[in-house]
JSON list of C-alpha atoms in Angstrom, two decimals:
[
{"chain": "A", "resi": 1, "resn": "MET", "atom": "CA", "xyz": [11.73, 1.87, -3.94]},
{"chain": "A", "resi": 2, "resn": "ARG", "atom": "CA", "xyz": [11.52, 5.65, -4.08]},
{"chain": "A", "resi": 3, "resn": "GLN", "atom": "CA", "xyz": [10.98, 7.39, -7.36]},
{"chain": "A", "resi": 4, "resn": "SER", "atom": "CA", "xyz": [11.64, 11.07, -6.77]},
{"chain": "A", "resi": 5, "resn": "GLY", "atom": "CA", "xyz": [12.44, 11.83, -3.17]},
{"chain": "A", "resi": 6, "resn": "SER", "atom": "CA", "xyz": [9.38, 11.77, -0.94]},
{"chain": "A", "resi": 7, "resn": "ARG", "atom": "CA", "xyz": [6.94, 12.41, -3.79]},
{"chain": "A", "resi": 8, "resn": "THR", "atom": "CA", "xyz": [4.27, 9.75, -4.16]},
{"chain": "A", "resi": 9, "resn": "SER", "atom": "CA", "xyz": [3.44, 8.80, -7.72]},
{"chain": "A", "resi": 10, "resn": "VAL", "atom": "CA", "xyz": [-0.10, 8.77, -9.01]},
{"chain": "A", "resi": 11, "resn": "VAL", "atom": "CA", "xyz": [0.36, 5.13, -10.04]},
{"chain": "A", "resi": 12, "resn": "GLU", "atom": "CA", "xyz": [1.05, 4.12, -6.42]},
{"chain": "A", "resi": 13, "resn": "ILE", "atom": "CA", "xyz": [-2.10, 5.88, -5.22]},
{"chain": "A", "resi": 14, "resn": "ILE", "atom": "CA", "xyz": [-4.23, 4.25, -7.93]},
{"chain": "A", "resi": 15, "resn": "LEU", "atom": "CA", "xyz": [-2.76, 0.84, -7.05]},
{"chain": "A", "resi": 16, "resn": "ALA", "atom": "CA", "xyz": [-3.43, 1.51, -3.36]},
{"chain": "A", "resi": 17, "resn": "VAL", "atom": "CA", "xyz": [-7.13, 1.84, -4.18]},
{"chain": "A", "resi": 18, "resn": "LEU", "atom": "CA", "xyz": [-7.39, -1.01, -6.69]},
{"chain": "A", "resi": 19, "resn": "LEU", "atom": "CA", "xyz": [-4.81, -3.54, -5.38]},
{"chain": "A", "resi": 20, "resn": "PRO", "atom": "CA", "xyz": [-3.66, -2.47, -1.92]},
{"chain": "A", "resi": 21, "resn": "PRO", "atom": "CA", "xyz": [-1.11, -5.26, -1.28]},
{"chain": "A", "resi": 22, "resn": "LEU", "atom": "CA", "xyz": [0.61, -4.63, -4.62]},
{"chain": "A", "resi": 23, "resn": "ALA", "atom": "CA", "xyz": [0.96, -0.93, -3.85]},
{"chain": "A", "resi": 24, "resn": "VAL", "atom": "CA", "xyz": [2.49, -1.67, -0.44]},
{"chain": "A", "resi": 25, "resn": "PHE", "atom": "CA", "xyz": [4.82, -4.26, -1.96]},
{"chain": "A", "resi": 26, "resn": "LEU", "atom": "CA", "xyz": [6.04, -1.84, -4.64]},
{"chain": "A", "resi": 27, "resn": "HIS", "atom": "CA", "xyz": [6.54, 0.89, -2.04]},
{"chain": "A", "resi": 28, "resn": "ASP", "atom": "CA", "xyz": [8.18, -1.04, 0.82]},
{"chain": "A", "resi": 29, "resn": "GLY", "atom": "CA", "xyz": [8.86, -4.56, -0.42]},
{"chain": "A", "resi": 30, "resn": "ILE", "atom": "CA", "xyz": [7.96, -7.66, 1.57]},
{"chain": "A", "resi": 31, "resn": "GLY", "atom": "CA", "xyz": [7.95, -6.67, 5.19]},
{"chain": "A", "resi": 32, "resn": "THR", "atom": "CA", "xyz": [5.65, -6.09, 8.13]},
{"chain": "A", "resi": 33, "resn": "SER", "atom": "CA", "xyz": [3.53, -3.49, 6.34]},
{"chain": "A", "resi": 34, "resn": "PHE", "atom": "CA", "xyz": [2.98, -5.87, 3.42]},
{"chain": "A", "resi": 35, "resn": "TRP", "atom": "CA", "xyz": [1.76, -8.72, 5.63]},
{"chain": "A", "resi": 36, "resn": "ILE", "atom": "CA", "xyz": [-0.48, -6.43, 7.68]},
{"chain": "A", "resi": 37, "resn": "ASN", "atom": "CA", "xyz": [-1.99, -5.14, 4.46]},
{"chain": "A", "resi": 38, "resn": "ILE", "atom": "CA", "xyz": [-2.57, -8.67, 3.12]},
{"chain": "A", "resi": 39, "resn": "ILE", "atom": "CA", "xyz": [-4.48, -9.56, 6.29]},
{"chain": "A", "resi": 40, "resn": "LEU", "atom": "CA", "xyz": [-6.50, -6.34, 6.29]},
{"chain": "A", "resi": 41, "resn": "THR", "atom": "CA", "xyz": [-7.37, -6.72, 2.61]},
{"chain": "A", "resi": 42, "resn": "LEU", "atom": "CA", "xyz": [-8.42, -10.35, 2.95]},
{"chain": "A", "resi": 43, "resn": "LEU", "atom": "CA", "xyz": [-10.58, -9.69, 6.01]},
{"chain": "A", "resi": 44, "resn": "PHE", "atom": "CA", "xyz": [-11.97, -6.27, 5.14]},
{"chain": "A", "resi": 45, "resn": "PHE", "atom": "CA", "xyz": [-11.18, -4.57, 1.84]},
{"chain": "A", "resi": 46, "resn": "ILE", "atom": "CA", "xyz": [-11.71, -0.93, 2.94]},
{"chain": "A", "resi": 47, "resn": "PRO", "atom": "CA", "xyz": [-9.20, -1.05, 5.84]},
{"chain": "A", "resi": 48, "resn": "GLY", "atom": "CA", "xyz": [-6.71, -2.58, 3.40]},
{"chain": "A", "resi": 49, "resn": "ILE", "atom": "CA", "xyz": [-7.16, 0.40, 1.10]},
{"chain": "A", "resi": 50, "resn": "ILE", "atom": "CA", "xyz": [-6.80, 2.87, 3.98]},
{"chain": "A", "resi": 51, "resn": "HIS", "atom": "CA", "xyz": [-3.64, 1.14, 5.23]},
{"chain": "A", "resi": 52, "resn": "ALA", "atom": "CA", "xyz": [-2.16, 1.06, 1.72]},
{"chain": "A", "resi": 53, "resn": "LEU", "atom": "CA", "xyz": [-2.82, 4.77, 1.24]},
{"chain": "A", "resi": 54, "resn": "LEU", "atom": "CA", "xyz": [-1.19, 5.54, 4.57]},
{"chain": "A", "resi": 55, "resn": "VAL", "atom": "CA", "xyz": [1.88, 3.46, 3.70]},
{"chain": "A", "resi": 56, "resn": "VAL", "atom": "CA", "xyz": [2.23, 4.81, 0.15]},
{"chain": "A", "resi": 57, "resn": "THR", "atom": "CA", "xyz": [1.91, 8.44, 1.24]},
{"chain": "A", "resi": 58, "resn": "ASP", "atom": "CA", "xyz": [4.46, 7.81, 4.05]},
{"chain": "A", "resi": 59, "resn": "THR", "atom": "CA", "xyz": [1.99, 8.79, 6.76]},
{"chain": "A", "resi": 60, "resn": "ILE", "atom": "CA", "xyz": [2.90, 5.67, 8.75]}
]
């Protein structure tokens, strides 16, 4: 779900910090990145945030 080309919205970045799995889901849908983020967030919250930011900003 892309909004305007490769531009990341501020809402996605805020969600990546507050609710990482939701941000990844809205960006990519249910896929490998989503499940990895769920696991990272449940085990350790900070790596979940970092992973979500990387996915939302299209770094990985």
